[in-house]
Amino acid sequence: MGAALSAGPRILLIDDDPQDRGLASVVISRELPESRILEIDSAKGFATALAGRGVDLIVTEQQLSWSDGLSVLEAVHDSHPEVPVIVFTHVKDEELAVAGMKAGLADFLIKSSKNYLRLATAVREAIDRATTDRLVARSEPWLQTLLDRANVGVFRSTPDQRLIEANPALLRLLGVDSVEEALRVDLPIHYFRAETRADLMQQLNTAGELQARVVEFERPDGSTVWLNLTEVMLLDVDGDIVVDVLVQNVGHLKEHEGRLVARLQELERSNSDLVEFASVASHELQEPLRMVEKFTQILDEELPGELSEEAETAAGFVLDGTRRMRDLVEDLLQFARASAGDRRFTACDLGEIADRAIRSLQSAVDESEAEIRRDELPKVLGDPSDLEQVFRNLIANAVKFRGKQPPRVRIGAQRGEDEWILSVSDNGIGIEPKDAEAIFTIFKRLHPEYSGTGIGLAICKRIVERQGGRIWVDSAPGKGSTFYFSVPLGGEPAAPRPRDRSASKSKGKAR
C-alpha cells in the first residue's frame, strides 16, 4: 500500500487531542519536510484514509475515544501488513509496550518533551526500514527463481544439522522429492559440536567468513554427486544460531580434474619413455660413432704418408664430424633428462656446487688463463647435480666466448623477496640485446665459428624452470655478459665472505 516515496511519504496521524496532533505534525514535518501528514480524529476518518490513496506510516495514540492503538495496528496489518505503525501515547504501561512490539509495532513511545523530538527520528527510521523490507520482499522471488534455474541449492539448518528450510534446487541435488525426505538425509555440512549455547557463540565469533569445501555425497538411490558447499554460521532475526549453505554440483569439474590427472600421468609416462629412449639411442648411436672414429684413426696410423692429401683431409673431416655428432648426442640426452624425473630436492650448498663445476672445467680454465672469482653463495633446496650442470654450462660459455683478453669470471648471489638470484659475469664478446631470449632456444648458435651444439643454455633453462626459477641475460656486444638465474629461498644463507678475499686473483686457477 506504500505510496511512492519520491513524492514524499504519506503519514496518518491518529489522536483525539488536536494539540498533540498539531505538535506531532510540526516535529515530523521538520524532520521530513517532504512528507504529507493527514490528521485523523475519528473511526470514519481512519477507515476512509486507510481505504484511500497509499499510506506509508501511521502514528497513533493508544487511548482513543473510538478505539485503541493496538486495535489500529491489527486493522492495518489485516489489510496492509507492510505499513509500519508507531504508538505515541500518554499511557505508561511496560507490559502493553512489550505486547505491542511483539504484535509488530515499529516503535512504542511515551509522550514527553524529549520523545516529541524522538518521534521524528522514529518516523524516519520506520519508513526507511519499511522501504528496505519492500525491496527485499520484491527481490526474494527473483533471487529464488534465479538460484533455482541455475540449479544452486540453498538451505538453512541448525548447527546440529536439523534442516529448517530449503529451495527446490537443493532437493534435486540431494536426489529427494520433498522436504520431508530431505529431513531424513544426513546433510553434508560441517557439524558444529558444542554442549552449550555459549560454546556455539564462541564458534560463531571465531568462525570468520564464508567457508567453502567440496564433498562427495551419496544420494538415497545409491548414486553419488560431488557438491561444493559454501557455509556460514550466523544469528537469525530471532537471535537463534543457524547455518546458511549454498550448494552447487561440481561433478563436471571433478570429471575435468580427473581427465587432467590422467593426462598428467600420461605425460609423465611419456617423458619417462622419452628419457629411456634417449638413453638407449645415445648408447646405440655412440657405439657406431666410436667405431667410425677408431677405424679412421687406424687408417691414418697404419698408412702414414700413403694417403693422398685429399684422403687425409677427408679423414680429418670424418673425425671432426664424429666427435661433433658424439657431443650432440650426449647433449641431447642431457636435455631430455633436464625436464624429466621426480623433483626430489635436498638442502645443498651452492658454493660447494659451484666449486665442483669449476674443478670439472679446470683444463679449459688453465688453457685460457681464466680468472674465476666466487662470492659466498647461499644454501638452498634443489637438485645438486642439476645446479652443478647450470654452473658448469654458464662458466664454460664464459671461458669459451672470450675476447682478446683472458677470461675474467665472477660468480655472485643476491637475496630477493622470495628467491636467491645467482649471477655469472664475464668480460667476453657479449650478445646483442635482440638475441637475449633466443639464445635459450635449443640449437640456437649465434657464433658458428665457436665449437658447440647450441644446447647448453637450453639445458640451463630447463633445469632452472624445473626447480621453480627463471633465467635471463644482461649483455652488450664487446662488453661481456651477466647471466642471472633464480632459485626459490630454502635452507640458510651462508655468512658473507670478506670482500678482499673474494677479489684475490690467481691466473689459471678457480676460487
XYZ file of C-alpha atoms in Angstrom, residues 9-472:
464
model
C 5.793 9.741 2.442
C 2.090 9.908 3.338
C 1.626 9.700 7.130
C -1.608 9.220 9.110
C -1.527 10.954 12.497
C -4.317 9.495 14.715
C -5.101 11.271 18.006
C -8.217 12.687 19.743
C -6.240 15.651 21.136
C -5.803 18.346 18.456
C -2.905 19.975 20.333
C -0.987 16.696 20.493
C -1.713 16.084 16.830
C -0.545 19.547 15.902
C 2.695 19.335 17.866
C 3.474 15.890 16.483
C 2.758 17.145 12.960
C 5.222 20.046 13.420
C 8.136 17.918 14.642
C 7.592 15.311 11.920
C 7.397 17.986 9.220
C 10.691 19.451 10.383
C 12.399 16.051 10.106
C 10.599 15.101 6.891
C 9.668 18.371 5.146
C 8.621 16.440 2.042
C 6.074 14.340 3.999
C 2.306 14.683 3.618
C 0.571 14.390 7.003
C -3.148 13.622 7.357
C -4.595 14.162 10.868
C -7.288 11.636 11.919
C -9.674 12.027 14.897
C -12.464 9.520 14.156
C -13.125 5.941 13.114
C -14.718 7.122 9.886
C -11.706 9.261 9.018
C -9.393 6.354 9.751
C -11.401 3.931 7.581
C -11.581 6.440 4.729
C -7.843 7.198 4.837
C -6.920 3.512 5.038
C -9.072 2.705 2.024
C -7.865 5.693 0.017
C -4.533 6.513 -1.537
C -1.387 4.787 -0.363
C -0.203 5.280 3.218
C 3.445 4.840 4.215
C 3.247 5.097 8.002
C 0.730 5.519 10.851
C 1.312 7.257 14.208
C -1.481 6.607 16.727
C -2.383 7.337 20.335
C -3.056 4.215 22.403
C -6.174 5.667 24.086
C -8.776 6.750 21.556
C -12.434 7.591 22.155
C -13.454 5.177 19.422
C -10.651 2.538 19.612
C -7.106 1.939 20.875
C -3.619 1.809 19.358
C -3.243 -1.976 19.251
C -6.621 -2.305 17.542
C -5.433 0.211 14.946
C -2.304 -1.936 14.462
C -4.420 -5.059 13.988
C -6.682 -3.334 11.437
C -3.694 -2.063 9.462
C -1.914 -5.414 9.456
C -5.053 -7.224 8.308
C -5.240 -5.168 5.127
C -1.774 -3.618 4.686
C 0.874 -5.557 6.690
C 3.730 -3.648 5.018
C 2.691 -0.293 6.593
C 4.576 0.399 9.873
C 2.660 1.619 12.942
C 4.064 3.700 15.819
C 2.176 4.138 19.115
C 2.787 7.578 20.614
C 0.827 7.743 23.871
C 0.374 9.107 27.378
C -0.152 5.544 28.644
C 2.841 4.327 30.639
C 2.454 0.558 30.609
C 5.554 -1.600 30.036
C 3.524 -4.780 29.535
C 1.427 -3.013 26.924
C 4.578 -1.772 25.190
C 6.073 -5.287 25.108
C 2.813 -6.747 23.792
C 2.680 -4.094 21.096
C 6.246 -4.698 19.928
C 5.594 -8.441 19.763
C 2.461 -7.745 17.729
C 4.527 -5.848 15.173
C 4.712 -2.206 16.245
C 7.549 -0.269 14.642
C 8.013 1.646 17.932
C 6.279 2.479 21.237
C 6.947 5.966 22.657
C 5.634 7.742 25.753
C 4.612 11.344 25.133
C 7.105 13.768 26.660
C 9.125 16.807 25.587
C 12.098 14.546 24.892
C 10.100 11.945 22.982
C 8.381 14.516 20.769
C 11.846 15.073 19.305
C 12.483 11.313 19.300
C 9.219 10.786 17.403
C 10.542 12.462 14.260
C 13.611 10.187 14.195
C 11.468 7.104 14.881
C 9.224 8.004 11.939
C 12.163 8.331 9.542
C 13.736 5.057 10.738
C 10.432 3.202 10.415
C 9.898 4.476 6.860
C 13.473 3.548 5.892
C 13.046 0.032 7.309
C 9.743 -0.409 5.514
C 11.304 0.708 2.238
C 14.135 -1.774 2.662
C 11.709 -4.552 3.584
C 9.677 -3.883 0.446
C 12.795 -4.063 -1.733
C 13.848 -7.327 -0.088
C 10.365 -8.765 -0.472
C 10.374 -7.911 -4.181
C 13.853 -9.333 -4.737
C 13.357 -12.621 -2.882
C 11.158 -14.301 -5.541
C 13.557 -13.142 -8.259
C 16.581 -14.488 -6.382
C 14.828 -17.765 -5.646
C 13.928 -18.159 -9.322
C 17.456 -17.312 -10.395
C 19.041 -19.774 -7.946
C 16.588 -22.488 -8.903
C 17.189 -22.047 -12.642
C 20.955 -22.018 -12.018
C 20.483 -25.273 -10.045
C 22.064 -23.742 -6.946
C 20.746 -25.241 -3.733
C 20.134 -23.038 -0.700
C 19.213 -24.249 2.758
C 19.279 -23.250 6.388
C 19.888 -25.664 9.219
C 20.615 -25.714 12.915
C 24.258 -26.218 13.932
C 23.460 -29.883 14.698
C 22.278 -30.420 11.100
C 18.484 -30.203 11.502
C 17.035 -28.770 8.303
C 14.979 -25.588 8.721
C 14.192 -24.596 5.128
C 15.425 -25.334 1.603
C 14.762 -24.394 -2.021
C 13.671 -26.824 -4.787
C 17.150 -26.913 -6.352
C 18.565 -28.429 -3.163
C 16.013 -31.247 -3.305
C 17.130 -32.063 -6.853
C 20.789 -32.011 -5.856
C 20.146 -34.334 -2.898
C 18.042 -36.629 -5.054
C 14.832 -36.303 -2.991
C 11.315 -35.184 -3.875
C 10.230 -33.328 -0.752
C 11.482 -31.505 2.317
C 10.184 -34.437 4.392
C 12.584 -36.753 2.555
C 15.378 -34.209 2.897
C 14.843 -34.230 6.675
C 15.851 -37.914 6.689
C 19.067 -37.249 4.781
C 22.395 -36.694 6.514
C 23.158 -33.196 5.325
C 26.745 -32.864 4.061
C 27.516 -29.808 6.177
C 30.086 -29.196 8.874
C 28.860 -30.422 12.251
C 29.315 -27.731 14.902
C 29.872 -29.637 18.142
C 29.042 -27.736 21.315
C 27.465 -28.591 24.650
C 26.057 -25.139 25.381
C 24.882 -22.072 23.509
C 27.911 -20.223 24.898
C 30.163 -22.751 23.163
C 28.309 -22.169 19.892
C 28.569 -18.415 20.324
C 32.306 -18.797 20.775
C 32.478 -20.750 17.499
C 30.295 -18.108 15.855
C 32.679 -15.362 16.950
C 35.740 -17.240 15.661
C 34.250 -18.839 12.536
C 35.239 -15.924 10.294
C 33.980 -15.525 6.761
C 32.346 -17.970 4.361
C 33.883 -21.435 4.308
C 33.847 -23.474 1.092
C 34.638 -27.141 0.596
C 33.896 -29.976 -1.815
C 32.298 -33.228 -0.608
C 31.178 -36.460 -2.251
C 27.526 -37.011 -1.308
C 25.668 -40.305 -1.595
C 22.028 -39.907 -2.587
C 19.234 -42.141 -1.268
C 19.201 -44.108 -4.543
C 22.886 -45.005 -4.116
C 24.263 -42.610 -6.742
C 26.923 -40.091 -5.770
C 27.409 -36.444 -6.622
C 30.233 -34.001 -5.957
C 28.931 -30.896 -4.193
C 30.618 -27.600 -3.418
C 29.289 -26.212 -0.125
C 29.698 -22.606 0.938
C 28.721 -22.319 4.604
C 28.409 -19.580 7.174
C 27.165 -19.715 10.782
C 25.217 -16.649 11.952
C 22.386 -15.329 14.097
C 18.937 -15.071 12.539
C 16.432 -12.294 13.225
C 15.164 -14.162 16.303
C 18.657 -14.483 17.763
C 18.929 -18.212 17.016
C 22.214 -19.660 15.730
C 21.786 -21.091 12.223
C 23.943 -22.322 9.362
C 23.238 -20.974 5.856
C 24.600 -23.040 2.963
C 24.889 -22.641 -0.826
C 25.197 -25.951 -2.695
C 26.479 -26.426 -6.253
C 27.011 -29.552 -8.326
C 30.694 -29.630 -9.314
C 30.690 -33.115 -10.794
C 31.719 -31.729 -14.193
C 34.717 -30.047 -12.577
C 35.680 -33.308 -10.881
C 35.439 -35.098 -14.210
C 37.643 -32.438 -15.785
C 40.074 -32.741 -12.886
C 40.172 -36.497 -13.383
C 40.944 -36.067 -17.072
C 43.717 -33.607 -16.235
C 45.230 -36.032 -13.707
C 45.081 -38.857 -16.238
C 46.637 -36.611 -18.873
C 49.395 -35.572 -16.467
C 50.136 -39.186 -15.644
C 50.222 -39.967 -19.358
C 52.658 -37.096 -19.950
C 54.862 -38.277 -17.082
C 54.938 -41.784 -18.557
C 55.685 -40.312 -21.974
C 58.541 -38.213 -20.568
C 59.930 -41.249 -18.792
C 59.731 -43.249 -22.015
C 61.439 -40.447 -23.934
C 64.298 -40.279 -21.446
C 64.703 -44.041 -21.592
C 64.608 -43.885 -25.390
C 67.157 -41.073 -25.402
C 69.443 -43.073 -23.135
C 69.203 -46.170 -25.319
C 69.539 -44.146 -28.509
C 72.545 -42.359 -27.078
C 74.250 -45.653 -26.302
C 73.340 -47.184 -29.645
C 74.486 -44.118 -31.600
C 77.668 -43.613 -29.632
C 78.937 -47.109 -30.449
C 78.975 -46.788 -34.271
C 80.404 -43.272 -33.933
C 83.251 -44.629 -31.839
C 83.830 -47.344 -34.437
C 83.984 -44.781 -37.276
C 86.372 -42.626 -35.265
C 88.549 -45.623 -34.315
C 88.892 -47.031 -37.850
C 89.591 -43.569 -39.267
C 92.394 -43.184 -36.767
C 93.737 -46.679 -37.660
C 93.825 -45.769 -41.327
C 95.749 -42.628 -40.533
C 98.212 -44.513 -38.302
C 98.640 -47.642 -40.479
C 99.086 -45.788 -43.733
C 101.319 -42.860 -42.847
C 102.254 -40.899 -45.928
C 100.372 -43.268 -48.229
C 97.080 -41.371 -48.259
C 96.635 -38.577 -50.710
C 96.192 -35.060 -49.471
C 92.502 -35.234 -50.337
C 92.134 -38.519 -48.408
C 93.869 -37.107 -45.334
C 91.603 -34.057 -45.464
C 88.533 -36.307 -45.758
C 89.743 -38.394 -42.814
C 90.047 -35.200 -40.750
C 86.502 -34.220 -41.679
C 85.282 -37.672 -40.642
C 86.997 -37.449 -37.256
C 85.700 -33.939 -36.655
C 82.167 -34.893 -37.680
C 82.052 -37.979 -35.457
C 83.276 -36.006 -32.453
C 80.660 -33.297 -33.032
C 77.967 -35.936 -33.504
C 79.014 -37.634 -30.266
C 78.831 -34.296 -28.409
C 75.416 -33.602 -29.924
C 74.015 -36.989 -28.882
C 75.331 -36.535 -25.352
C 73.872 -33.013 -25.080
C 70.502 -34.192 -26.379
C 70.465 -36.860 -23.694
C 71.190 -34.230 -21.029
C 68.437 -32.006 -22.458
C 65.923 -34.861 -22.224
C 66.951 -35.634 -18.648
C 66.764 -31.955 -17.628
C 62.945 -31.890 -17.809
C 62.136 -35.403 -16.640
C 62.172 -37.307 -13.392
C 60.879 -36.572 -9.923
C 61.568 -33.233 -8.249
C 63.267 -34.548 -5.126
C 65.159 -31.584 -3.796
C 67.597 -31.598 -0.916
C 69.471 -28.930 1.006
C 72.607 -28.031 -0.913
C 75.422 -25.511 -0.649
C 75.697 -23.543 -3.901
C 79.265 -22.574 -3.024
C 80.369 -26.198 -2.971
C 78.370 -26.919 -6.123
C 79.965 -24.007 -7.997
C 83.435 -25.159 -6.883
C 82.792 -28.656 -8.261
C 81.655 -27.158 -11.566
C 84.842 -25.059 -11.747
C 87.065 -28.065 -10.985
C 85.396 -30.053 -13.771
C 86.445 -27.300 -16.198
C 89.998 -26.964 -14.881
C 91.675 -27.870 -18.175
C 89.794 -25.158 -20.086
C 90.397 -22.695 -17.237
C 94.165 -23.364 -17.249
C 94.420 -23.299 -21.040
C 92.666 -19.935 -21.342
C 94.371 -18.471 -18.248
C 90.924 -17.671 -16.916
C 90.448 -15.958 -13.577
C 87.319 -17.009 -11.697
C 86.157 -15.297 -8.523
C 83.314 -16.510 -6.370
C 81.389 -14.636 -3.695
C 79.887 -16.535 -0.782
C 76.857 -18.405 -2.105
C 73.749 -19.447 -0.115
C 72.355 -22.799 0.850
C 69.117 -23.679 -0.967
C 66.754 -26.550 -1.655
C 67.382 -28.054 -5.065
C 68.881 -30.832 -7.138
C 72.677 -30.635 -6.621
C 73.634 -32.373 -9.880
C 71.282 -30.201 -11.940
C 72.514 -26.987 -10.315
C 76.100 -28.069 -10.930
C 75.191 -28.533 -14.597
C 73.864 -24.950 -14.748
C 77.042 -23.508 -13.221
C 79.213 -25.681 -15.476
C 77.444 -24.609 -18.662
C 77.472 -20.893 -17.771
C 81.131 -20.906 -16.679
C 82.155 -22.929 -19.747
C 80.455 -20.386 -22.002
C 82.177 -17.523 -20.168
C 85.546 -19.185 -20.794
C 84.765 -20.180 -24.382
C 83.254 -16.948 -25.736
C 86.179 -14.760 -24.726
C 87.714 -11.761 -26.452
C 91.367 -10.881 -26.780
C 91.850 -10.648 -23.013
C 91.952 -13.738 -20.756
C 88.509 -14.582 -19.343
C 87.503 -12.845 -16.120
C 84.510 -14.567 -14.486
C 82.642 -13.510 -11.345
C 80.034 -15.666 -9.568
C 77.731 -13.856 -7.145
C 74.411 -14.025 -5.308
C 71.787 -11.535 -4.176
C 68.791 -12.252 -1.972
C 65.386 -11.216 -3.322
C 61.992 -11.168 -1.667
C 61.322 -14.885 -2.080
C 64.298 -16.113 -4.101
C 68.058 -16.088 -4.460
C 69.369 -14.527 -7.671
C 72.666 -16.070 -8.788
C 74.884 -14.409 -11.390
C 77.772 -15.435 -13.631
C 79.508 -12.395 -15.201
C 82.272 -12.354 -17.806
C 84.320 -9.986 -19.975
C 83.659 -11.899 -23.174
C 82.383 -10.994 -26.631
C 78.861 -10.202 -25.441
C 75.444 -10.678 -27.037
C 73.123 -8.426 -28.994
C 70.107 -7.452 -26.815
C 67.738 -8.691 -29.534
C 69.150 -12.202 -29.058
C 68.764 -12.203 -25.260
C 65.824 -14.635 -25.356
C 66.700 -16.607 -28.490
C 69.959 -17.932 -27.032
C 67.976 -20.137 -24.635
C 66.355 -21.932 -27.597
C 67.683 -25.380 -28.425
C 70.209 -25.469 -31.311
C 70.424 -21.648 -31.377
C 74.071 -20.784 -32.171
C 74.946 -17.118 -32.616
C 78.617 -17.812 -33.376
C 79.089 -20.904 -35.552
C 82.857 -20.255 -35.547
C 82.924 -21.439 -31.920
C 82.572 -25.142 -31.170
C 79.391 -26.372 -29.535
C 75.957 -27.849 -30.148
C 73.717 -24.911 -29.179
C 72.012 -26.926 -26.445
C 73.842 -25.828 -23.274
C 71.740 -22.749 -22.461
C 68.525 -24.591 -23.349
C 69.521 -27.220 -20.769
C 70.133 -24.450 -18.203
C 66.679 -23.003 -18.871
C 65.002 -26.397 -18.472
C 66.791 -27.098 -15.192
C 66.182 -23.669 -13.656
C 62.468 -23.647 -14.556
C 62.081 -27.203 -13.285
C 63.369 -26.009 -9.911
C 60.894 -23.126 -9.787
C 63.213 -20.364 -11.008
C 63.921 -18.263 -14.099
C 66.976 -17.397 -16.162
C 67.933 -14.346 -18.227
